[in-house]
């Protein structure tokens, strides 16, 4: 994904066509493109022949945002390093990363983005990544040293950063001006696939540019299903420098903030993404009042239901999400939710790819009691949880670990049971001993089987299971012996399932569920 700006362009030419009438039995289903159906759904007369009037009205409220920052200069290394001349070089040639005064050598870098004014006194909305220094746009990322906002009449203002929210990739700026042209947010919940949209931005520093097109999809997920991974997709001509620009409907309301593109080349290929106004407006309102953005939180790590995981559990795909881990002391743990539960409904809303668990929970009132419907061991249960407040992103990101050490004894898991596992899953296993656990840097209390080898042509290798991974359970049954794992696999085969669900521990990272197909 590359950050950029979004919009869409296409025009329809109307025409008349002769049709033949056929009698259809009363109550019979008709084709989706039958003449009568299409006539009722076709674009109404008066679809825009031009967007010129709308663009002229909106363009003054769209701004260019340019930023500057100091970045370290990578200079050549000391050619005399490790030789008797090293001190001589440092004395007379200097440190390659430092100037004459001993400070790091830097240079000024600039970048461009877009934004739009939302009030006559100069509040400006843009993307967080436009005002974050470098590639890191997370909560701890540096902010650029200066921000300049240029209006359509080329007047320039130095902007102050009021607030930013990395989770939603939104930022709010303020310029010292009055009686400015501005625009307002619309209702993106009414946006439909096929609706006309137009956008105005500043691609490649060319100046104000207008494009038009249609909505290609809604509720589109482009990353890991987080609280804000729910975009409007458009066939807009989005390019670098368009980030933060507005997407308008034909009433001139902002229905999206153009943020990202999918492109193998870095240029527009007609797949662009915008943050819906329904998500952006509450965040901007919170930043504008000086408050922080508060989100609901259950305290679970979750995974989407892949085809393999769904097949292993005997559940329908695209419905629900599986609990990867439960954080002690948070709402889910207090409500009795367990690792391996499949959450299918929260507050009477179905959990699906369009309505992810993160999205639903993040938008629930903090402190509210909500029913959570889940599936545990093929049984449906309902628990009630008190929604907590999501901790700061820095705290949530603090648990990342390094890759594990795969130093394992060369044990191929021989024996009938070990060979059976290798034949059905494409891997060999052996009990996890304290010595191996230390080598793999897994928690000392971990119990399970360690993968001693993986068949490169097997199903386990195809989904990324590696030598050194620890299998904690098979089909949610603890597996401390190879015999227990083999029994769980055989039980799944006897039940007619073609996949098994493994819970995998890799180093100190959170355990992850994976579905592995059983070889015939």
Short mmCIF file of C-alpha atoms in Angstrom, two decimals:
data_model
loop_
_atom_site.label_atom_id
_atom_site.label_comp_id
_atom_site.label_asym_id
_atom_site.label_seq_id
_atom_site.Cartn_x
_atom_site.Cartn_y
_atom_site.Cartn_z
CA UNK A 1 0.00 0.00 0.00
CA UNK A 2 1.19 3.50 -0.79
CA UNK A 3 -0.28 6.59 0.76
CA UNK A 4 -1.96 8.91 -1.65
CA UNK A 5 -5.22 10.68 -2.51
CA UNK A 6 -8.47 9.31 -3.83
CA UNK A 7 -11.14 10.09 -6.43
CA UNK A 8 -12.93 8.49 -9.32
CA UNK A 9 -13.67 9.33 -12.93
CA UNK A 10 -16.24 7.96 -15.33
CA UNK A 11 -19.13 9.36 -17.32
CA UNK A 12 -22.17 7.65 -18.67
CA UNK A 13 -23.70 8.18 -22.06
CA UNK A 14 -27.43 7.54 -22.20
CA UNK A 15 -29.23 6.05 -25.10
CA UNK A 16 -32.46 4.48 -26.17
CA UNK A 17 -32.79 0.85 -27.13
CA UNK A 18 -35.62 -1.19 -28.56
CA UNK A 19 -36.68 -4.15 -26.45
CA UNK A 20 -38.85 -7.20 -26.97
CA UNK A 21 -41.56 -7.94 -24.42
CA UNK A 22 -42.02 -11.49 -23.15
CA UNK A 23 -44.74 -12.69 -20.89
CA UNK A 24 -43.43 -13.90 -17.54
CA UNK A 25 -45.45 -16.15 -15.21
CA UNK A 26 -46.89 -14.25 -12.28
CA UNK A 27 -44.48 -14.26 -9.31
CA UNK A 28 -41.62 -15.77 -11.32
CA UNK A 29 -38.10 -14.47 -10.73
CA UNK A 30 -36.78 -12.21 -13.51
CA UNK A 31 -33.19 -11.55 -14.61
CA UNK A 32 -31.34 -8.80 -12.77
CA UNK A 33 -30.83 -7.00 -16.07
CA UNK A 34 -34.37 -7.38 -17.39
CA UNK A 35 -35.54 -4.25 -19.28
CA UNK A 36 -38.10 -3.23 -16.70
CA UNK A 37 -35.67 -3.65 -13.78
CA UNK A 38 -32.85 -1.77 -15.49
CA UNK A 39 -35.14 1.07 -16.54
CA UNK A 40 -36.05 1.66 -12.90
CA UNK A 41 -32.43 1.50 -11.70
CA UNK A 42 -30.75 3.44 -14.53
CA UNK A 43 -29.16 6.84 -13.77
CA UNK A 44 -31.87 9.47 -13.61
CA UNK A 45 -32.06 12.12 -16.32
CA UNK A 46 -29.87 15.05 -15.42
CA UNK A 47 -26.82 13.05 -14.34
CA UNK A 48 -23.99 15.59 -14.47
CA UNK A 49 -22.69 16.52 -17.89
CA UNK A 50 -20.00 18.49 -16.05
CA UNK A 51 -18.61 18.81 -12.51
CA UNK A 52 -17.34 22.32 -13.20
CA UNK A 53 -19.83 24.24 -11.03
CA UNK A 54 -19.39 21.85 -8.11
CA UNK A 55 -15.61 21.92 -8.38
CA UNK A 56 -15.54 25.71 -8.53
CA UNK A 57 -17.59 25.89 -5.34
CA UNK A 58 -15.51 23.35 -3.41
CA UNK A 59 -11.98 23.99 -4.59
CA UNK A 60 -11.33 27.08 -2.39
CA UNK A 61 -11.74 24.93 0.76
CA UNK A 62 -9.11 22.38 -0.31
CA UNK A 63 -5.49 23.18 0.60
CA UNK A 64 -1.98 22.04 -0.11
CA UNK A 65 0.10 20.97 2.88
CA UNK A 66 3.90 21.07 2.70
CA UNK A 67 6.19 19.98 5.51
CA UNK A 68 9.89 20.16 6.31
CA UNK A 69 12.03 18.08 8.62
CA UNK A 70 15.68 17.39 9.36
CA UNK A 71 16.86 13.87 8.52
CA UNK A 72 20.28 12.26 9.20
CA UNK A 73 22.72 12.16 6.32
CA UNK A 74 24.25 8.76 5.60
CA UNK A 75 27.89 9.42 4.78
CA UNK A 76 30.70 7.07 3.87
CA UNK A 77 32.26 5.01 6.64
CA UNK A 78 35.76 5.53 8.02
CA UNK A 79 38.09 3.90 5.45
CA UNK A 80 40.78 3.52 8.13
CA UNK A 81 38.54 1.76 10.67
CA UNK A 82 40.52 -0.91 12.54
CA UNK A 83 43.91 0.43 11.43
CA UNK A 84 46.52 2.59 13.20
CA UNK A 85 45.26 5.55 11.13
CA UNK A 86 41.73 5.44 12.60
CA UNK A 87 42.42 8.10 15.27
CA UNK A 88 44.18 10.27 12.69
CA UNK A 89 41.14 10.10 10.42
CA UNK A 90 38.75 11.00 13.22
CA UNK A 91 40.95 13.94 14.24
CA UNK A 92 41.38 15.43 10.80
CA UNK A 93 38.68 13.81 8.71
CA UNK A 94 35.93 13.77 11.30
CA UNK A 95 33.23 11.31 12.18
CA UNK A 96 31.33 10.39 9.00
CA UNK A 97 28.02 10.89 10.83
CA UNK A 98 28.97 14.12 12.62
CA UNK A 99 29.79 17.69 11.66
CA UNK A 100 32.75 19.76 12.84
CA UNK A 101 30.98 20.62 16.09
CA UNK A 102 30.32 16.97 16.89
CA UNK A 103 26.59 17.14 16.16
CA UNK A 104 24.96 14.68 13.72
CA UNK A 105 24.95 15.77 10.08
CA UNK A 106 21.41 16.35 8.77
CA UNK A 107 19.70 17.83 5.76
CA UNK A 108 16.30 19.36 5.24
CA UNK A 109 13.68 17.21 3.54
CA UNK A 110 10.25 18.30 2.30
CA UNK A 111 7.02 16.45 1.56
CA UNK A 112 3.60 17.34 0.21
CA UNK A 113 0.04 16.37 1.03
CA UNK A 114 -3.50 17.68 0.85
CA UNK A 115 -6.16 18.76 3.32
CA UNK A 116 -9.40 20.68 3.65
CA UNK A 117 -10.73 23.51 5.82
CA UNK A 118 -13.65 22.64 8.12
CA UNK A 119 -14.25 26.03 9.80
CA UNK A 120 -14.00 29.70 8.81
CA UNK A 121 -11.37 30.27 11.53
CA UNK A 122 -8.86 27.90 9.96
CA UNK A 123 -9.13 24.31 11.24
CA UNK A 124 -7.69 21.96 8.61
CA UNK A 125 -8.09 18.16 8.37
CA UNK A 126 -5.41 15.92 6.86
CA UNK A 127 -3.79 12.50 7.33
CA UNK A 128 -1.50 11.76 10.24
CA UNK A 129 1.14 10.35 7.92
CA UNK A 130 1.32 13.72 6.14
CA UNK A 131 2.60 15.41 9.30
CA UNK A 132 4.65 12.53 10.73
CA UNK A 133 8.37 12.51 10.10
CA UNK A 134 9.84 9.56 8.22
CA UNK A 135 8.19 6.26 7.40
CA UNK A 136 7.15 5.59 10.99
CA UNK A 137 3.68 7.07 11.51
CA UNK A 138 2.87 5.36 14.80
CA UNK A 139 2.16 6.99 18.16
CA UNK A 140 5.83 7.54 18.95
CA UNK A 141 6.77 8.82 15.49
CA UNK A 142 8.31 12.30 15.28
CA UNK A 143 6.33 15.20 13.89
CA UNK A 144 7.76 17.31 11.08
CA UNK A 145 9.49 20.54 12.12
CA UNK A 146 7.28 22.92 10.14
CA UNK A 147 3.92 22.74 8.35
CA UNK A 148 2.80 25.20 5.68
CA UNK A 149 -0.77 25.39 4.40
CA UNK A 150 -1.29 26.97 0.97
CA UNK A 151 -4.79 28.01 -0.09
CA UNK A 152 -6.15 27.89 -3.62
CA UNK A 153 -5.39 31.63 -3.99
CA UNK A 154 -1.73 30.81 -3.16
CA UNK A 155 -1.78 32.50 0.24
CA UNK A 156 0.51 30.65 2.65
CA UNK A 157 0.08 30.13 6.39
CA UNK A 158 2.22 28.44 9.00
CA UNK A 159 0.08 25.75 10.62
CA UNK A 160 -0.03 24.53 14.20
CA UNK A 161 -0.62 20.85 14.91
CA UNK A 162 -3.68 20.65 17.17
CA UNK A 163 -3.70 16.88 17.48
CA UNK A 164 -3.19 13.63 15.66
CA UNK A 165 -4.47 10.09 15.95
CA UNK A 166 -2.19 7.42 14.44
CA UNK A 167 -4.77 4.64 14.83
CA UNK A 168 -7.16 6.32 12.40
CA UNK A 169 -4.40 8.14 10.45
CA UNK A 170 -6.01 11.53 11.02
CA UNK A 171 -4.58 14.90 12.09
CA UNK A 172 -6.01 18.35 12.76
CA UNK A 173 -4.15 21.59 11.99
CA UNK A 174 -4.93 25.25 12.70
CA UNK A 175 -3.96 28.33 10.72
CA UNK A 176 -4.33 31.92 11.92
CA UNK A 177 -6.95 33.30 9.52
CA UNK A 178 -10.59 34.37 9.42
CA UNK A 179 -13.56 34.16 7.06
CA UNK A 180 -12.09 31.22 5.19
CA UNK A 181 -14.09 29.04 2.78
CA UNK A 182 -14.82 25.69 4.42
CA UNK A 183 -16.71 22.44 3.87
CA UNK A 184 -18.54 20.06 6.18
CA UNK A 185 -18.75 16.31 6.66
CA UNK A 186 -21.62 14.41 5.10
CA UNK A 187 -23.28 11.09 5.94
CA UNK A 188 -21.05 8.36 4.53
CA UNK A 189 -23.39 5.64 5.84
CA UNK A 190 -25.64 6.45 2.88
CA UNK A 191 -22.82 5.99 0.35
CA UNK A 192 -23.49 3.15 -2.07
CA UNK A 193 -21.39 1.29 -4.58
CA UNK A 194 -21.78 3.07 -7.91
CA UNK A 195 -22.36 6.56 -6.44
CA UNK A 196 -20.61 9.45 -8.14
CA UNK A 197 -17.82 11.09 -6.11
CA UNK A 198 -15.34 13.85 -6.86
CA UNK A 199 -12.09 14.76 -5.15
CA UNK A 200 -9.68 17.67 -5.13
CA UNK A 201 -6.03 17.46 -4.15
CA UNK A 202 -2.44 18.23 -4.99
CA UNK A 203 -0.78 15.24 -6.72
CA UNK A 204 2.93 15.54 -7.51
CA UNK A 205 2.86 19.23 -6.44
CA UNK A 206 1.02 20.15 -9.62
CA UNK A 207 -1.47 22.34 -7.77
CA UNK A 208 -5.20 21.89 -7.24
CA UNK A 209 -6.43 18.93 -9.27
CA UNK A 210 -10.00 17.67 -9.61
CA UNK A 211 -10.95 14.11 -10.48
CA UNK A 212 -14.28 12.28 -10.54
CA UNK A 213 -15.57 8.72 -10.60
CA UNK A 214 -17.63 6.23 -8.65
CA UNK A 215 -17.51 4.32 -5.38
CA UNK A 216 -16.07 0.88 -6.15
CA UNK A 217 -16.72 -0.78 -2.77
CA UNK A 218 -17.51 0.04 0.85
CA UNK A 219 -16.35 -1.48 4.15
CA UNK A 220 -13.13 -2.52 2.44
CA UNK A 221 -10.40 -4.02 4.66
CA UNK A 222 -6.82 -3.40 3.50
CA UNK A 223 -4.67 -4.43 6.48
CA UNK A 224 -5.35 -6.52 9.59
CA UNK A 225 -8.95 -5.75 10.40
CA UNK A 226 -8.30 -3.08 13.03
CA UNK A 227 -10.76 -0.61 14.46
CA UNK A 228 -10.37 1.71 11.46
CA UNK A 229 -9.65 -0.83 8.72
CA UNK A 230 -12.93 -0.06 6.95
CA UNK A 231 -12.47 2.08 3.85
CA UNK A 232 -14.43 3.38 0.90
CA UNK A 233 -12.80 2.03 -2.26
CA UNK A 234 -12.85 4.12 -5.41
CA UNK A 235 -11.47 3.99 -8.94
CA UNK A 236 -9.97 7.42 -8.34
CA UNK A 237 -6.78 8.64 -9.92
CA UNK A 238 -4.85 8.72 -6.65
CA UNK A 239 -1.18 9.59 -6.58
CA UNK A 240 1.53 10.77 -4.20
CA UNK A 241 0.68 14.10 -2.63
CA UNK A 242 -3.07 13.48 -2.51
CA UNK A 243 -3.10 12.14 1.07
CA UNK A 244 -5.57 13.96 3.29
CA UNK A 245 -7.67 15.34 0.45
CA UNK A 246 -11.48 15.14 0.59
CA UNK A 247 -13.85 12.90 -1.32
CA UNK A 248 -17.16 14.69 -2.04
CA UNK A 249 -20.59 13.42 -2.97
CA UNK A 250 -22.69 15.28 -5.54
CA UNK A 251 -24.20 17.41 -2.78
CA UNK A 252 -20.73 18.77 -1.99
CA UNK A 253 -20.44 17.00 1.38
CA UNK A 254 -17.22 15.29 2.47
CA UNK A 255 -17.92 11.55 2.57
CA UNK A 256 -14.30 10.39 2.77
CA UNK A 257 -10.67 11.37 3.31
CA UNK A 258 -8.43 9.93 0.62
CA UNK A 259 -5.63 8.00 2.27
CA UNK A 260 -4.11 5.08 0.40
CA UNK A 261 -3.81 3.25 -2.88
CA UNK A 262 -3.04 -0.26 -3.97
CA UNK A 263 -0.43 -0.17 -6.68
CA UNK A 264 2.38 -2.46 -7.85
CA UNK A 265 4.11 0.52 -9.47
CA UNK A 266 3.50 3.41 -7.06
CA UNK A 267 1.17 5.13 -9.51
CA UNK A 268 -2.59 5.06 -9.90
CA UNK A 269 -4.17 1.81 -11.08
CA UNK A 270 -7.73 2.73 -10.12
CA UNK A 271 -7.76 1.17 -6.65
CA UNK A 272 -7.86 3.91 -4.02
CA UNK A 273 -9.13 4.06 -0.44
CA UNK A 274 -10.74 6.78 1.67
CA UNK A 275 -11.51 6.96 5.39
CA UNK A 276 -15.33 7.22 5.68
CA UNK A 277 -16.69 10.44 7.18
CA UNK A 278 -18.63 8.43 9.77
CA UNK A 279 -15.26 7.34 11.25
CA UNK A 280 -13.34 10.55 10.69
CA UNK A 281 -15.76 13.09 12.15
CA UNK A 282 -15.83 11.78 15.77
CA UNK A 283 -12.01 11.64 15.80
CA UNK A 284 -11.68 15.18 14.44
CA UNK A 285 -14.30 16.47 16.90
CA UNK A 286 -12.33 14.96 19.79
CA UNK A 287 -9.04 16.46 18.59
CA UNK A 288 -10.67 19.85 18.07
CA UNK A 289 -11.95 20.02 21.65
CA UNK A 290 -8.53 19.13 23.01
CA UNK A 291 -9.61 15.72 24.25
CA UNK A 292 -8.09 12.36 23.44
CA UNK A 293 -9.78 9.80 21.24
CA UNK A 294 -11.33 7.14 23.48
CA UNK A 295 -12.14 3.68 22.13
CA UNK A 296 -13.79 0.62 23.55
CA UNK A 297 -11.61 -2.37 24.43
CA UNK A 298 -12.22 -5.98 25.45
CA UNK A 299 -8.64 -7.13 25.93
CA UNK A 300 -8.44 -9.94 23.39
CA UNK A 301 -6.13 -10.76 20.51
CA UNK A 302 -8.19 -11.94 17.56
CA UNK A 303 -7.78 -13.64 14.20
CA UNK A 304 -10.17 -13.71 11.24
CA UNK A 305 -11.83 -16.99 10.35
CA UNK A 306 -9.86 -18.34 7.42
CA UNK A 307 -11.25 -21.19 5.32
CA UNK A 308 -8.89 -23.64 7.05
CA UNK A 309 -9.74 -22.51 10.59
CA UNK A 310 -13.46 -22.58 9.83
CA UNK A 311 -13.17 -26.07 8.32
CA UNK A 312 -11.20 -27.33 11.33
CA UNK A 313 -13.90 -26.09 13.71
CA UNK A 314 -16.80 -27.13 11.50
CA UNK A 315 -18.06 -23.55 11.29
CA UNK A 316 -19.15 -21.29 8.46
CA UNK A 317 -16.43 -19.04 7.05
CA UNK A 318 -16.72 -15.25 7.01
CA UNK A 319 -18.62 -15.31 10.28
CA UNK A 320 -17.00 -14.60 13.62
CA UNK A 321 -13.39 -14.21 14.74
CA UNK A 322 -11.34 -16.57 16.88
CA UNK A 323 -9.80 -15.42 20.17
CA UNK A 324 -6.05 -15.78 19.90
CA UNK A 325 -5.29 -14.64 23.45
CA UNK A 326 -7.03 -13.08 26.44
CA UNK A 327 -5.31 -10.26 28.33
CA UNK A 328 -5.51 -10.78 32.11
CA UNK A 329 -7.49 -8.18 34.04
CA UNK A 330 -9.41 -6.73 31.10
CA UNK A 331 -13.09 -6.95 30.16
CA UNK A 332 -12.93 -10.23 28.22
CA UNK A 333 -11.12 -12.09 31.01
CA UNK A 334 -13.59 -10.81 33.61
CA UNK A 335 -16.49 -11.92 31.39
CA UNK A 336 -15.10 -15.45 31.13
CA UNK A 337 -14.00 -15.36 27.47
CA UNK A 338 -11.28 -17.93 26.76
CA UNK A 339 -8.59 -18.52 24.21
CA UNK A 340 -10.07 -20.45 21.27
CA UNK A 341 -13.58 -19.02 21.63
CA UNK A 342 -15.15 -17.86 18.37
CA UNK A 343 -16.96 -14.56 18.89
CA UNK A 344 -19.87 -14.35 16.45
CA UNK A 345 -21.97 -11.47 17.77
CA UNK A 346 -21.36 -8.38 19.93
CA UNK A 347 -24.20 -6.22 21.21
CA UNK A 348 -26.52 -8.03 18.77
CA UNK A 349 -24.30 -7.14 15.78
CA UNK A 350 -22.92 -9.98 13.65
CA UNK A 351 -19.11 -10.18 13.49
CA UNK A 352 -18.09 -10.44 9.82
CA UNK A 353 -15.41 -9.14 7.43
CA UNK A 354 -17.55 -6.01 6.96
CA UNK A 355 -18.24 -5.61 10.68
CA UNK A 356 -15.06 -6.75 12.43
CA UNK A 357 -14.86 -7.30 16.17
CA UNK A 358 -12.33 -4.46 16.52
CA UNK A 359 -14.59 -2.04 14.66
CA UNK A 360 -17.69 -2.92 16.68
CA UNK A 361 -15.97 -2.81 20.07
CA UNK A 362 -14.00 0.37 19.38
CA UNK A 363 -17.24 2.24 18.76
CA UNK A 364 -19.09 0.98 21.85
CA UNK A 365 -19.58 3.34 24.83
CA UNK A 366 -16.92 2.82 27.47
CA UNK A 367 -18.46 1.37 30.62
CA UNK A 368 -21.48 -0.10 28.85
CA UNK A 369 -22.54 -3.71 29.43
CA UNK A 370 -22.91 -5.65 26.18
CA UNK A 371 -23.89 -9.26 25.39
CA UNK A 372 -21.27 -11.28 23.52
CA UNK A 373 -22.32 -14.44 21.72
CA UNK A 374 -19.59 -17.01 21.17
CA UNK A 375 -19.00 -20.62 20.17
CA UNK A 376 -16.95 -22.83 22.49
CA UNK A 377 -16.44 -26.50 21.74
CA UNK A 378 -19.37 -26.46 19.28
CA UNK A 379 -21.70 -24.90 21.88
CA UNK A 380 -23.18 -21.39 21.69
CA UNK A 381 -22.82 -19.29 24.81
CA UNK A 382 -23.66 -15.71 25.72
CA UNK A 383 -21.61 -13.71 28.21
CA UNK A 384 -21.85 -10.08 29.28
CA UNK A 385 -18.82 -7.81 29.29
CA UNK A 386 -18.26 -4.27 30.58
CA UNK A 387 -16.51 -2.40 27.77
CA UNK A 388 -13.17 -0.94 28.91
CA UNK A 389 -11.04 1.82 27.43
CA UNK A 390 -8.35 0.95 24.90
CA UNK A 391 -4.86 1.55 26.35
CA UNK A 392 -2.39 3.84 24.55
CA UNK A 393 -0.95 2.37 21.36
CA UNK A 394 2.59 2.56 22.84
CA UNK A 395 1.51 0.20 25.60
CA UNK A 396 -0.12 -2.25 23.21
CA UNK A 397 2.92 -2.28 20.93
CA UNK A 398 5.39 -2.95 23.73
CA UNK A 399 5.13 -6.73 23.47
CA UNK A 400 6.86 -7.32 20.12
CA UNK A 401 9.73 -9.80 20.28
CA UNK A 402 12.68 -10.91 18.25
CA UNK A 403 12.70 -14.02 16.05
CA UNK A 404 13.19 -17.27 17.91
CA UNK A 405 16.34 -19.36 17.95
CA UNK A 406 15.69 -22.56 16.08
CA UNK A 407 18.51 -24.57 17.67
CA UNK A 408 16.84 -27.96 18.05
CA UNK A 409 18.15 -31.48 18.45
CA UNK A 410 17.97 -33.37 15.16
CA UNK A 411 14.98 -35.54 16.09
CA UNK A 412 12.71 -36.45 13.20
CA UNK A 413 9.94 -37.73 15.43
CA UNK A 414 10.35 -41.34 14.35
CA UNK A 415 7.85 -43.97 15.40
CA UNK A 416 4.38 -44.83 14.16
CA UNK A 417 2.71 -41.79 15.70
CA UNK A 418 5.43 -39.38 14.59
CA UNK A 419 5.37 -40.77 11.06
CA UNK A 420 1.58 -40.49 11.01
CA UNK A 421 1.73 -36.81 11.91
CA UNK A 422 4.35 -36.23 9.24
CA UNK A 423 2.20 -37.98 6.64
CA UNK A 424 -1.03 -36.13 7.51
CA UNK A 425 0.27 -32.66 8.42
CA UNK A 426 3.73 -32.56 6.86
CA UNK A 427 5.66 -32.03 10.10
CA UNK A 428 7.45 -33.95 12.85
CA UNK A 429 6.97 -33.19 16.54
CA UNK A 430 8.60 -34.01 19.85
CA UNK A 431 7.83 -33.11 23.47
CA UNK A 432 8.98 -29.69 24.62
CA UNK A 433 11.62 -30.03 27.35
CA UNK A 434 12.83 -27.20 29.62
CA UNK A 435 16.17 -27.23 27.80
CA UNK A 436 14.54 -26.83 24.37
CA UNK A 437 12.19 -24.18 25.76
CA UNK A 438 15.21 -22.11 26.84
CA UNK A 439 16.80 -22.51 23.42
CA UNK A 440 13.58 -21.40 21.72
CA UNK A 441 13.05 -18.52 24.17
CA UNK A 442 9.48 -19.55 24.88
CA UNK A 443 7.97 -18.92 28.33
CA UNK A 444 9.16 -21.47 30.88
CA UNK A 445 5.62 -22.58 31.70
CA UNK A 446 4.85 -23.46 28.05
CA UNK A 447 3.58 -27.01 27.51
CA UNK A 448 3.24 -28.65 24.12
CA UNK A 449 5.09 -30.21 21.21
CA UNK A 450 7.97 -28.62 19.36
CA UNK A 451 8.17 -28.92 15.58
CA UNK A 452 11.46 -30.67 14.89
CA UNK A 453 11.15 -30.75 11.10
CA UNK A 454 8.78 -29.62 8.35
CA UNK A 455 8.24 -31.34 5.02
CA UNK A 456 8.84 -28.58 2.41
CA UNK A 457 6.14 -30.15 0.22
CA UNK A 458 3.64 -30.58 3.06
CA UNK A 459 0.59 -28.56 4.00
CA UNK A 460 2.18 -27.20 7.20
CA UNK A 461 5.08 -25.65 5.28
CA UNK A 462 2.65 -24.03 2.85
CA UNK A 463 1.10 -21.93 5.63
CA UNK A 464 4.41 -20.95 7.23
CA UNK A 465 4.88 -23.39 10.13
CA UNK A 466 8.61 -23.60 10.91
CA UNK A 467 11.05 -25.82 12.72
CA UNK A 468 11.08 -24.57 16.32
CA UNK A 469 7.39 -23.64 16.49
CA UNK A 470 5.60 -25.03 19.54
CA UNK A 471 2.17 -26.66 19.07
CA UNK A 472 0.10 -25.97 22.18
CA UNK A 473 -3.10 -27.66 21.08
CA UNK A 474 -4.73 -29.50 18.18
CA UNK A 475 -8.42 -28.78 17.64
CA UNK A 476 -8.38 -27.00 21.03
CA UNK A 477 -7.18 -30.17 22.80
CA UNK A 478 -3.90 -29.75 24.79
CA UNK A 479 -1.06 -31.70 23.17
CA UNK A 480 1.84 -32.50 25.48
CA UNK A 481 2.54 -35.83 23.77
CA UNK A 482 2.78 -36.93 20.16
CA UNK A 483 0.09 -39.53 20.93
CA UNK A 484 -2.33 -36.79 22.03
CA UNK A 485 -1.69 -34.84 18.83
CA UNK A 486 -2.15 -37.94 16.68
CA UNK A 487 -5.44 -38.76 18.43
CA UNK A 488 -6.76 -35.23 17.82
CA UNK A 489 -5.89 -35.49 14.13
CA UNK A 490 -7.49 -38.95 13.83
CA UNK A 491 -10.63 -37.73 15.61
CA UNK A 492 -10.91 -34.87 13.10
CA UNK A 493 -10.56 -37.30 10.19
CA UNK A 494 -13.18 -39.60 11.70
CA UNK A 495 -15.54 -36.63 12.01
CA UNK A 496 -15.16 -35.98 8.27
CA UNK A 497 -13.18 -32.77 8.61
CA UNK A 498 -10.41 -31.99 6.16
CA UNK A 499 -8.50 -29.54 8.41
CA UNK A 500 -7.27 -29.31 11.99
CA UNK A 501 -6.80 -26.22 14.11
CA UNK A 502 -3.33 -25.76 15.62
CA UNK A 503 -2.39 -23.22 18.29
CA UNK A 504 1.21 -22.22 17.57
CA UNK A 505 3.67 -20.48 19.91
CA UNK A 506 6.73 -18.86 18.31
CA UNK A 507 9.24 -17.49 20.82
CA UNK A 508 7.72 -14.94 23.18
CA UNK A 509 5.14 -13.80 20.64
CA UNK A 510 1.43 -14.33 21.29
CA UNK A 511 0.20 -17.77 20.25
CA UNK A 512 -1.59 -17.89 16.90
CA UNK A 513 -4.26 -20.19 15.49
CA UNK A 514 -3.66 -21.73 12.07
CA UNK A 515 -5.75 -24.19 10.09
CA UNK A 516 -3.81 -27.04 8.47
CA UNK A 517 -5.32 -29.28 5.83
CA UNK A 518 -5.07 -33.01 6.44
CA UNK A 519 -3.34 -34.83 3.61
CA UNK A 520 -5.39 -37.59 2.02
#
